[in-house]
Coordinates of C-alpha atoms in Angstrom, one line a residue:
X1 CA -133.5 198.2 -38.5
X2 CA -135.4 198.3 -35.1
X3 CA -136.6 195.5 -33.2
X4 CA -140.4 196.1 -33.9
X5 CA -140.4 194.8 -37.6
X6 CA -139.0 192.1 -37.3
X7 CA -141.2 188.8 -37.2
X8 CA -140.4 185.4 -35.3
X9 CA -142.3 182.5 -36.2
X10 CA -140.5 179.7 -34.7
X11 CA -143.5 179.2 -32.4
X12 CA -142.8 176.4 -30.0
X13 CA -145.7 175.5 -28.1
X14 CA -149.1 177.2 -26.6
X15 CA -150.5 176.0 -23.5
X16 CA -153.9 177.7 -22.6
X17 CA -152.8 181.5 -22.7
X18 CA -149.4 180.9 -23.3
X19 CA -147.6 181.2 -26.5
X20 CA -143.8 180.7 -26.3
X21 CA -141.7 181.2 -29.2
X22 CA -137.8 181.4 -30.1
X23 CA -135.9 184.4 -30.4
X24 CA -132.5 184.1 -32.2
X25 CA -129.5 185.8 -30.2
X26 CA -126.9 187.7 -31.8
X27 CA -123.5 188.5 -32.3
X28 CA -122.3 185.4 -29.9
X29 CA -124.6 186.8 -26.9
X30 CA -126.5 183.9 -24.8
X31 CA -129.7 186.4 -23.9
X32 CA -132.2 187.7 -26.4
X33 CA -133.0 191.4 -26.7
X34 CA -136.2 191.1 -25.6
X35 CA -136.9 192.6 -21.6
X36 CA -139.3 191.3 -19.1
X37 CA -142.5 192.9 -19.9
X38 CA -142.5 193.7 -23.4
X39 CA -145.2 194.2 -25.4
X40 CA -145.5 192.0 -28.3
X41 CA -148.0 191.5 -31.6
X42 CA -149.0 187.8 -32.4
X43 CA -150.8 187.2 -35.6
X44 CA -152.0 184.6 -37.5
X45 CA -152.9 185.2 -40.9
X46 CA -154.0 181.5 -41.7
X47 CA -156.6 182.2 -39.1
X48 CA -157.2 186.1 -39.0
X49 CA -156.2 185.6 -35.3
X50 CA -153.9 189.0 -33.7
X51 CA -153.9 190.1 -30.2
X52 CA -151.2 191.8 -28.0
X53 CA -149.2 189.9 -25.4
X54 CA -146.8 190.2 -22.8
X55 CA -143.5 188.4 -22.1
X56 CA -143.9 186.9 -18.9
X57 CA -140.6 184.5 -18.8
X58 CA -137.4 184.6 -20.8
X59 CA -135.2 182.0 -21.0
X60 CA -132.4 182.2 -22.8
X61 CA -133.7 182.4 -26.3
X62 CA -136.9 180.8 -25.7
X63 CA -140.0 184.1 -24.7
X64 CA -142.9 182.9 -22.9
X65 CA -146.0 185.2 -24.0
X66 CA -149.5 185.5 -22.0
X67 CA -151.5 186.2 -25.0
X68 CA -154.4 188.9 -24.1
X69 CA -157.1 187.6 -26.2
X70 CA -156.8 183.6 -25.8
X71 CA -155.1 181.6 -28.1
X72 CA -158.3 180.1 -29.4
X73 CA -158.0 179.8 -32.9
X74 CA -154.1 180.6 -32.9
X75 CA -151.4 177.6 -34.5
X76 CA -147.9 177.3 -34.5
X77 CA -147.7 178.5 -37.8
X78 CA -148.3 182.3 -35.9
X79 CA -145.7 185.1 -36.2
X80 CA -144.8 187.4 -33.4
X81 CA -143.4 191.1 -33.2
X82 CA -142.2 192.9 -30.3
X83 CA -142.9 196.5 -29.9
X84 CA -140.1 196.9 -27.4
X85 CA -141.7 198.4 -24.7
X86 CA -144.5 197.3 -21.6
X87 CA -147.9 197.7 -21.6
X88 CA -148.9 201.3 -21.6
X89 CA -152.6 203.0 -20.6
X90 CA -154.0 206.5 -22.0
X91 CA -153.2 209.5 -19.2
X92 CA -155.0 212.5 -19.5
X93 CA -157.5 214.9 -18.3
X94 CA -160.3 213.3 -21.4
X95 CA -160.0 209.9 -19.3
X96 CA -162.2 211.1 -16.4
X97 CA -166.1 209.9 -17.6
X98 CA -164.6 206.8 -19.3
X99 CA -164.7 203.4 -19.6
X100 CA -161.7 201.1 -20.6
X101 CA -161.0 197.1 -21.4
X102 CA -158.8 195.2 -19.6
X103 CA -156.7 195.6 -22.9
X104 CA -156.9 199.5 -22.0
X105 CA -158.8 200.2 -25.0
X106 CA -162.3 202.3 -24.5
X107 CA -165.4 200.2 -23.8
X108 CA -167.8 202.8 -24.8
X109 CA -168.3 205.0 -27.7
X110 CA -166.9 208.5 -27.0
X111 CA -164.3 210.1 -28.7
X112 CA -161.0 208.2 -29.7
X113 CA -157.8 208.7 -27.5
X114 CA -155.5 206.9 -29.9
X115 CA -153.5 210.7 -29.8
X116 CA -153.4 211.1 -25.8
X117 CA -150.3 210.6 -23.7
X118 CA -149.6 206.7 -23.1
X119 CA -147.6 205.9 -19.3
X120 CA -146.0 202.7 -18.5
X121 CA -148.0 200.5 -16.2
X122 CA -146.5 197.9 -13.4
X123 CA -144.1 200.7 -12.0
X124 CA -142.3 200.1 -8.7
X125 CA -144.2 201.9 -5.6
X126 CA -143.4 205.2 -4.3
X127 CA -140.3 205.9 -2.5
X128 CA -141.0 205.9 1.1
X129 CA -138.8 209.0 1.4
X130 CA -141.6 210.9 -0.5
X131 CA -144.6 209.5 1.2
X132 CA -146.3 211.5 4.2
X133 CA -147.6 210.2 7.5
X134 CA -151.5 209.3 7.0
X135 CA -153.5 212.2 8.8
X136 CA -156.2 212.9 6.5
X137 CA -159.8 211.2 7.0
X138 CA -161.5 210.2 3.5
X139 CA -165.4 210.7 4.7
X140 CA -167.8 208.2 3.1
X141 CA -171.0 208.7 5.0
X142 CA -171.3 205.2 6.0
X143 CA -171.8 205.6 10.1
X144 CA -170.1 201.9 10.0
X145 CA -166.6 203.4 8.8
X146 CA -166.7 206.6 9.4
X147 CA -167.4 206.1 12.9
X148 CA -166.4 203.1 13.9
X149 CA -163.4 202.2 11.4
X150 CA -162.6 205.4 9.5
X151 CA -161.2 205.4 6.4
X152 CA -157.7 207.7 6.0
X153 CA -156.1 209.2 3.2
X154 CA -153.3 206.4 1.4
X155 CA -154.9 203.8 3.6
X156 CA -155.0 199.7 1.9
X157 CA -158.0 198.5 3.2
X158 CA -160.1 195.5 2.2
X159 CA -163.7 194.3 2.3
X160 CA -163.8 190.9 3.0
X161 CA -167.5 188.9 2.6
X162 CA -168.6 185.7 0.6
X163 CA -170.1 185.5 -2.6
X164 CA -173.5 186.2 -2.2
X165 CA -173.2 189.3 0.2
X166 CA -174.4 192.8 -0.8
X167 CA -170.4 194.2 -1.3
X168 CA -170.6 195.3 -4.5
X169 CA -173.4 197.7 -3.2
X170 CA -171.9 198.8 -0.7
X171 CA -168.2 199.6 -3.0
X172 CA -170.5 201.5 -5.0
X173 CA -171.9 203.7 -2.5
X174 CA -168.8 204.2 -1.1
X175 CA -167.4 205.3 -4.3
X176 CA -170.5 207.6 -4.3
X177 CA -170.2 208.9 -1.3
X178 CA -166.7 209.4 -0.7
X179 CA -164.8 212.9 -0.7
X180 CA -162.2 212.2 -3.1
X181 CA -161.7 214.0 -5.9
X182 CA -161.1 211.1 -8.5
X183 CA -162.2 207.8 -7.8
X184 CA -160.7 205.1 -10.3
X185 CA -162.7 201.7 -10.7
X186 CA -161.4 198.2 -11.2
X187 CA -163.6 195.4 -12.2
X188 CA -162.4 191.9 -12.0
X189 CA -163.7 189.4 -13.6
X190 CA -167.3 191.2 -13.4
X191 CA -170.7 190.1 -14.7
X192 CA -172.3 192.2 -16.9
X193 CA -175.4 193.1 -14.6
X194 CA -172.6 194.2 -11.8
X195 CA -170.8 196.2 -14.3
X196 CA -174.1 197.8 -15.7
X197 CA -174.8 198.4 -12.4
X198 CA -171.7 200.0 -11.3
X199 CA -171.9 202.1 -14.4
X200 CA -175.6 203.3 -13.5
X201 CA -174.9 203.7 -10.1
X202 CA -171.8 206.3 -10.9
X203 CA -174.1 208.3 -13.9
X204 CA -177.1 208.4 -11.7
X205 CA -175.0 209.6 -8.4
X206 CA -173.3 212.4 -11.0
X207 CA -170.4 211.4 -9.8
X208 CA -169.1 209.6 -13.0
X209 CA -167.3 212.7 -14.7
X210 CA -164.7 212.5 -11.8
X211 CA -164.7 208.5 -12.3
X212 CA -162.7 206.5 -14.5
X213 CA -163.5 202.5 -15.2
X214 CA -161.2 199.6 -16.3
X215 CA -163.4 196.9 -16.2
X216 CA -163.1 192.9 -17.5
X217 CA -165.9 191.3 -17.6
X218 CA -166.0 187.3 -16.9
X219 CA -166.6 186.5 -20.7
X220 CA -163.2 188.7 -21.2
X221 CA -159.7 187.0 -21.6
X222 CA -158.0 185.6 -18.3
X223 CA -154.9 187.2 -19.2
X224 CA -156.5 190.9 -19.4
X225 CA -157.5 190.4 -15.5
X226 CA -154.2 190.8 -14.4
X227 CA -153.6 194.2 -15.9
X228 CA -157.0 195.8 -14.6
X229 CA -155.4 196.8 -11.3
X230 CA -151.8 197.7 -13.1
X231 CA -153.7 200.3 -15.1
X232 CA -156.0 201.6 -12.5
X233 CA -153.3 201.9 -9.8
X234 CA -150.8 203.8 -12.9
X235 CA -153.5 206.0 -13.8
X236 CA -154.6 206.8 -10.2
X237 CA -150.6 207.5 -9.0
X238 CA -150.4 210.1 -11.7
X239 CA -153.3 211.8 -10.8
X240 CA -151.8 211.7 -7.3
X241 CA -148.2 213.0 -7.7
X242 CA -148.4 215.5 -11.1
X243 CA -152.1 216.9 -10.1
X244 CA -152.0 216.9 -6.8
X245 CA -155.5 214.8 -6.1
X246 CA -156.7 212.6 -3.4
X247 CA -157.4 209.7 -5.5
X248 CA -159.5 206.8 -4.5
X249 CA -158.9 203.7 -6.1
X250 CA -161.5 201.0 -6.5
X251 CA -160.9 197.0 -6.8
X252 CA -162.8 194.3 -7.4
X253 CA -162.5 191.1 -6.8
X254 CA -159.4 190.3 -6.0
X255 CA -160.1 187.0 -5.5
X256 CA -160.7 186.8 -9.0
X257 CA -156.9 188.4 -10.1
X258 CA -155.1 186.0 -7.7
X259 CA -157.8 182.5 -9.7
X260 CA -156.0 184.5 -13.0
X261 CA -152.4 184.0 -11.7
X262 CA -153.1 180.9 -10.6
X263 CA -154.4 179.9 -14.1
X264 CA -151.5 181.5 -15.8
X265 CA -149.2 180.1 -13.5
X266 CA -150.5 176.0 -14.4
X267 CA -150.1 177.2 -18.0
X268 CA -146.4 178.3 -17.0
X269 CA -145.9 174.7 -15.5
X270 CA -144.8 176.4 -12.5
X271 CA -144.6 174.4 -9.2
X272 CA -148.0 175.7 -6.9
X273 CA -148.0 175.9 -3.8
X274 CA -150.7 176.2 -0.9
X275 CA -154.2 175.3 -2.3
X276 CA -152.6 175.4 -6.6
X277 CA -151.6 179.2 -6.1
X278 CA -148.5 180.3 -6.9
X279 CA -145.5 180.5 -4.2
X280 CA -145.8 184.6 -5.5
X281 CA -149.1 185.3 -4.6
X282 CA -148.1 187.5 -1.3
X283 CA -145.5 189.5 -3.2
X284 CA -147.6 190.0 -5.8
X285 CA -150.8 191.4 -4.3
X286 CA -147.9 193.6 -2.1
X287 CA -146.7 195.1 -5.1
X288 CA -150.1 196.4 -6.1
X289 CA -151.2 197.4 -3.1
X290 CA -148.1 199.4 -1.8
X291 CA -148.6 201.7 -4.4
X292 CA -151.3 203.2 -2.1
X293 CA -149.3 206.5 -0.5
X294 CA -149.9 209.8 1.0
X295 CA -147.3 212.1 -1.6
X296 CA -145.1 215.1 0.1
X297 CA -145.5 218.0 -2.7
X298 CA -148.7 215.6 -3.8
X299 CA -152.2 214.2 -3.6
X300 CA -152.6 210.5 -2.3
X301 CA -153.7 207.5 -3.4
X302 CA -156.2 205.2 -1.1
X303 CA -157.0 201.3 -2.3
X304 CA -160.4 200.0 -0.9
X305 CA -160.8 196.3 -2.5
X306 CA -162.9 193.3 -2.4
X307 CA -161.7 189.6 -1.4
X308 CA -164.1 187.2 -1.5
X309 CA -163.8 184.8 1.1
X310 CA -164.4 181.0 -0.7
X311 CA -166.7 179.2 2.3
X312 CA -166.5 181.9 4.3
X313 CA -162.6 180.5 5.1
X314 CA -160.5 183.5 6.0
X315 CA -157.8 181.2 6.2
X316 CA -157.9 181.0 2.3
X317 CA -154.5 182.0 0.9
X318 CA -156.0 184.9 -0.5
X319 CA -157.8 186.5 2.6
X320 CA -155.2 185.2 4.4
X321 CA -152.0 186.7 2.1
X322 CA -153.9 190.3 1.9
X323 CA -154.8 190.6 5.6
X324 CA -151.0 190.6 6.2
X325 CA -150.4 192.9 3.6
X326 CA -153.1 195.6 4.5
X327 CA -154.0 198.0 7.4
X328 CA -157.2 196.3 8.9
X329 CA -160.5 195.0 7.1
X330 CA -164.0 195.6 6.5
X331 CA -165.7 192.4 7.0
X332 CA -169.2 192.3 5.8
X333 CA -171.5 189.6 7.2
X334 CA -175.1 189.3 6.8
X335 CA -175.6 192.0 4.8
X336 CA -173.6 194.4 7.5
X337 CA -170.5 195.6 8.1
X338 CA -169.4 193.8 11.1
X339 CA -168.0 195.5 13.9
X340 CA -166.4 193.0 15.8
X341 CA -164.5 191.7 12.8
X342 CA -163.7 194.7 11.1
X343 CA -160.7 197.4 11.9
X344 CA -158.6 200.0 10.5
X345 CA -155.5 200.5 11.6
X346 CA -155.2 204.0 10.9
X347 CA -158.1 205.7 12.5
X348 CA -156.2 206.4 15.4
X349 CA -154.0 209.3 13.6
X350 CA -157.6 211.0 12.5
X351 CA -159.9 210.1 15.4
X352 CA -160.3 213.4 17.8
X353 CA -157.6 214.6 15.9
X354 CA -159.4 216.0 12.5
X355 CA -162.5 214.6 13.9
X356 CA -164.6 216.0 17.0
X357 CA -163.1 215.7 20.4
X358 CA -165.8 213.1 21.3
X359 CA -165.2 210.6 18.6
X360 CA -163.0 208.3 20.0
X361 CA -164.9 207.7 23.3
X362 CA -168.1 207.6 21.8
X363 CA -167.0 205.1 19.7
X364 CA -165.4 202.7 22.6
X365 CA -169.0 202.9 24.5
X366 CA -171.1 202.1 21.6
X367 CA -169.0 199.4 20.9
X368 CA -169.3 197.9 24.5
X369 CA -172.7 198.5 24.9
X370 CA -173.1 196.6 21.6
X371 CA -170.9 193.8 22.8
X372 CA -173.0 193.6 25.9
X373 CA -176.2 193.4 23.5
X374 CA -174.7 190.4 22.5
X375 CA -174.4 188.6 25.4
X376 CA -177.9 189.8 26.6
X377 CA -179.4 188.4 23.0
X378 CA -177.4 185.2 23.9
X379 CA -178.8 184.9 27.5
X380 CA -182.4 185.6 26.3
X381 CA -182.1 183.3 23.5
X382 CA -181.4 180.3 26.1
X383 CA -184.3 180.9 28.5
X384 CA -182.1 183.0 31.1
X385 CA -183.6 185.4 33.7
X386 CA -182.9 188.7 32.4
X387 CA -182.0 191.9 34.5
X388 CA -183.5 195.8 34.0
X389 CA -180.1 196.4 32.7
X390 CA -180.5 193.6 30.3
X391 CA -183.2 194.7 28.6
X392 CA -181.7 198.0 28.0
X393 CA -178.9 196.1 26.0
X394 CA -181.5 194.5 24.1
X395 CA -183.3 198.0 22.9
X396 CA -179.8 199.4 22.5
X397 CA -178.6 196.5 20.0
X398 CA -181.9 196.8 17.9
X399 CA -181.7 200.6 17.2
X400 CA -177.9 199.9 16.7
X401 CA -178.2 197.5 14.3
X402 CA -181.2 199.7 12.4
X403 CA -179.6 203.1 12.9
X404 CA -175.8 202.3 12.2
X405 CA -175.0 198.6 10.8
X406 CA -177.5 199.1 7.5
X407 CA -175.2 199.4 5.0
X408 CA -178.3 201.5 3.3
X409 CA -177.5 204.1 5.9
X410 CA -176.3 206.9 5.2
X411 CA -175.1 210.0 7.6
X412 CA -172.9 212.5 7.9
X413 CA -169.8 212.3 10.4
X414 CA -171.3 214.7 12.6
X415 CA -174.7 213.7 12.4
X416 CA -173.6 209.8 13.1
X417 CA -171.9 211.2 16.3
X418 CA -175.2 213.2 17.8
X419 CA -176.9 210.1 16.3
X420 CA -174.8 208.3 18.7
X421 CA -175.4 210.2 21.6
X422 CA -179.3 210.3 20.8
X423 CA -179.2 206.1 21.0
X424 CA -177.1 205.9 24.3
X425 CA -179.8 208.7 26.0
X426 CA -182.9 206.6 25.1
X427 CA -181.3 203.5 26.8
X428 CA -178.9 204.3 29.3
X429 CA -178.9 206.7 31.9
X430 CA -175.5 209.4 32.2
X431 CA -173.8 207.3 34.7
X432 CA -173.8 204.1 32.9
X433 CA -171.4 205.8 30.1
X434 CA -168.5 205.6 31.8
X435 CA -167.2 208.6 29.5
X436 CA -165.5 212.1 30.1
X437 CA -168.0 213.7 32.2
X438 CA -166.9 217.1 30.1
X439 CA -168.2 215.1 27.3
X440 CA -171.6 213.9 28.8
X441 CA -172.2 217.5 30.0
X442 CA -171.6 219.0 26.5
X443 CA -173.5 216.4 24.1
X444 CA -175.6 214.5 26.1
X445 CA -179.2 215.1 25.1
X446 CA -181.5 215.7 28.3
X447 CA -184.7 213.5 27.3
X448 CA -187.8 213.4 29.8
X449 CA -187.9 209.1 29.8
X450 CA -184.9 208.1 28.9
X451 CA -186.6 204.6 28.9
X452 CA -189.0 205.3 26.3
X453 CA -189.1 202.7 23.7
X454 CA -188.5 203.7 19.9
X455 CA -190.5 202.6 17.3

C-alpha cells in the first residue's frame, strides 16, 4: 500500500498558514518517509475545508505544512495525505494564451489541461557548464534601455521604484515590446485592476498567444505567493532548453514574495533577522533568479522584475539583497527611468558589437552632456550667471528628458541612435562632441542653425 492513501490525523498545532502534524516512523527508523517538498492533501470534513500544502520543515516525525488556501476554517480534528511528490505545473504547447493561479490551476475559462504533462517546480539552476556567455541583445524599444542600458539575453535585471511610480506600465510595455519569443508573467500579490490591466494590455498588443500568466492576486492565499515565481521560472526553463526559445520572464513584486516569506517564516517561529526577514532571504531570491541562463544546444532565459523600494530606502533588505544578486538595475524615479541610477552590467558584450559601431560613444556623450544639464539646471535654479554654453545644456536636457526619458517613448534601436545624433546637432556644435571624428563625419546631420530652438 502506497504512501498516498494513507491518512494522518494527529494534527498538532496550526499557526497562521501552518499546519503541522505527526507522521508515525517505521520499522525502528527515527525519520519519516515524507521528503522536503512534498505535496500533501489536508481536509476537513467537519468543515468542508481541503486545500493542498507543502512540507516546509521535517522534524523527526513531526511535518510542518504551509497550507495553500489558509487554514481559516480548518481544526485539529483535520486529516492529511501526502501525494509523495512536489508541487508540479502543466507544460505544454496549449499553455501559451493562458492564465494560471498561484495554486497552478487555470484562472480563466478555456479548455481543461487536467491531461497535459505536469514538471516539477523549484529545480536547481542550470549547470554553469551548459550556460553560454551573454552576447545577444533582447530589443524592447524603450530608447532608455536600449540605448543607454541594454537589456542581453539571460540577463537578471531589476526595476527598482516606490509604490506609487508608473512600473507596472512600463513592465508591461516592455513585455509588449520586447523580441522574445515567449514572455512568461508573474504577478505577486497583484490588485485586480493591475492584473486586468496586465491582461488587456497583453490581448490588445496581440502579443498574448505567445504569453503565459501565473498571477496571485492580494485577496489570494500568502502561501500561493511563494510558488508564482517557482512556476513561471520552471515553465520558462523548459521552454528554454527542450524548444530552444528566448524566453523572457516577467516578475512582479518581489517585494511582495520576500513580505510572504517573512510571514511564513513568523508562523515557523523562526528567529528573523534584519528588519523581521528571515536570515534566508539572499539565498533565496539567488535561487530564483540564477535560473536566468543563456543554454549551449538551447534558447535562454532573461528575468526582468520589480522591487519596490519601501520609502524610497534602497538600503531595505530587499533592494539591498537583490542588487547584490543581480547584474545592474533599472531605477525608475519620477515617472522615468533614471539614468544616473540605473545600469546593466552586460551591455558591454552587445554594445558596438551586435549593435551599430556608434552606440557606445553616442551613449557616453549623451550621458555627459545630460550630466552637465544638471549642473546648468542647478546653477540657474540658484540665481547664477549662466554662460552661452550653459544654455545649450539647458535646451539639450529638455529635449532629452522629452525625447528619451518618457517611459511613453517608444523607438526603434536605430532610430533612438539617429535620434541621438539629431538632439546633439540642434545644441552643440561638431567640436564639442569629443567623439571619433570618423563617427561625426558619417552620422552627424549638417543643420543650417544648429542653435535653432525646438518646439
Amino acid at each position: 500500500m502506497t504512501q498516498t492513501l494513507v491518512r494522518y490525523s494527529k494534527v498538532v498545532e496550526i499557526v497562521g498558514d501552518i499546519l503541522k502534524v505527526r507522521v508515525p516512523t517505521r520499522g525502528g527508523n527515527t525519520q519519516t518517509r515524507v521528503a522536503f517538498d512534498d505535496l500533501a492533501l489536508v481536509e476537513d470534513p467537519g468543515g468542508g475545508f481541503s486545500s493542498l500544502a507543502r512540507a516546509i520543515r521535517i522534524d523527526r516525525d513531526l511535518v510542518s505544512l504551509q497550507v495553500f488556501a489558509g487554514t481559516k476554517g480548518l481544526s485539529t480534528e483535520a486529516s492529511v495525505r501526502f501525494l509523495g511528490h512536489p508541487m508540479q505545473v502543466t507544460y505544454s504547447a496549449n499553455i501559451l494564451g493562458r492564465v494560471f493561479r498561484g495554486d497552478g490551476e487555470p484562472f480563466d475559462t478555456a479548455p481543461d489541461l487536467s491531461q497535459d504533462p505536469k514538471l516539477d517546480i523549484g529545480g536547481p539552476p542550470a549547470n554553469p557548464a551548459r550556460r553560454l556567455l551573454a552576447s545577444k541583445m533582447i530589443r524592447t524599444d524603450v530608447p532608455m534601455i536600449d540605448v543607454f542600458n541594454s537589456l542581453v539575453e539571460s540577463q537578471k535585471i531589476p526595476i527598482f521604484s516606490v509604490a506609487g511610480e508608473p512600473y507596472n506600465q512600463l513592465l508591461a510595455r516592455i513585455g509588449i515590446q520586447a523580441d522574445a519569443d515567449i514572455v512568461v508573467f508573474g504577478g505577486l500579490g497583484l490588485i485586480f485592476d493591475d492584473y486586468h490591466y496586465f491582461l488587456r494590455r497583453f490581448e490588445d498588443a496581440g502579443v498574448f498567444a505567445r504569453t503565459v500568466m501565473f498571477v496571485n492576486l492580494a485577496s489570494d492565499p500568502v502561501v500561493e505567493r511563494l510558488l508564482v515565481p517557482d512556476m513561471a521560472l520552471a515553465v520558462a526553463e523548459r521552454f528554454a532548453v527542450e524548444e530552444g526559445k528566448r524566453v523572457l520572464v516577467l516578475l512582479t513584486d518581489m517585494t511582495a514574495y520576500a513580505d510572504a516569506m517573512k510571514e511564513v517564516g513568523i508562523a515557523m517561529e523562526s528567529v528573523p533577522s534584519n528588519r523581521g526577514y528571515m536570515g534566508d532571504l539572499y539565498s533565496q531570491l539567488a535561487r530564483r533568479y540564477e535560473k536566468a541562463a543563456d543554454y549551449k544546444d538551447g534558447g535562454s532565459l532573461t528575468i526582468l522584475s520589480v522591487t519596490t523600494m519601501p520609502g524610497d530606502d534602497v538600503t531595505h533588505p530587499v533592494p539591498d539583497n537583490t542588487g547584490y544578486i543581480t547584474e545592474g538595475q533599472f531605477y525608475l524615479h519620477d515617472g522615468v527611468i533614471d539614468p544616473f541610477g540605473s545600469l546593466s552590467r552586460l551591455k558591454q558584450h552587445v554594445i558596438g558589437k551586435v549593435t551599430r559601431e556608434d552606440h557606445g560613444q553616442i551613449m557616453n556623450t549623451m550621458i555627459r552632456f545630460y550630466s552637465g544639464a544638471r549642473d546648468a539646471e542647478q546653477k540657474q535654479a540658484m540665481a547664477f550667471e549662466l554662460s552661452e554654453f550653459d544654455h545649450r545644456l539647458l535646451r539639450f536636457g529638455r529635449l532629452f528628458r522629452e525625447r528619451f526619458m518618457n517611459i511613453e517613448v517608444s523607438l526603434p534601436l536605430e532610430a533612438a541612435l539617429d535620434l541621438c545624433w539629431q538632439t546633439l546637432a540642434e545644441c552643440f556644435e561638431p567640436a564639442d562632441l569629443l567623439m571619433k571624428q570618423q563617427l561625426i563625419d558619417k552620422y552627424f546631420p549638417r543643420l543650417d542653425d544648429p542653435h535653432d530652438a525646438v518646439a
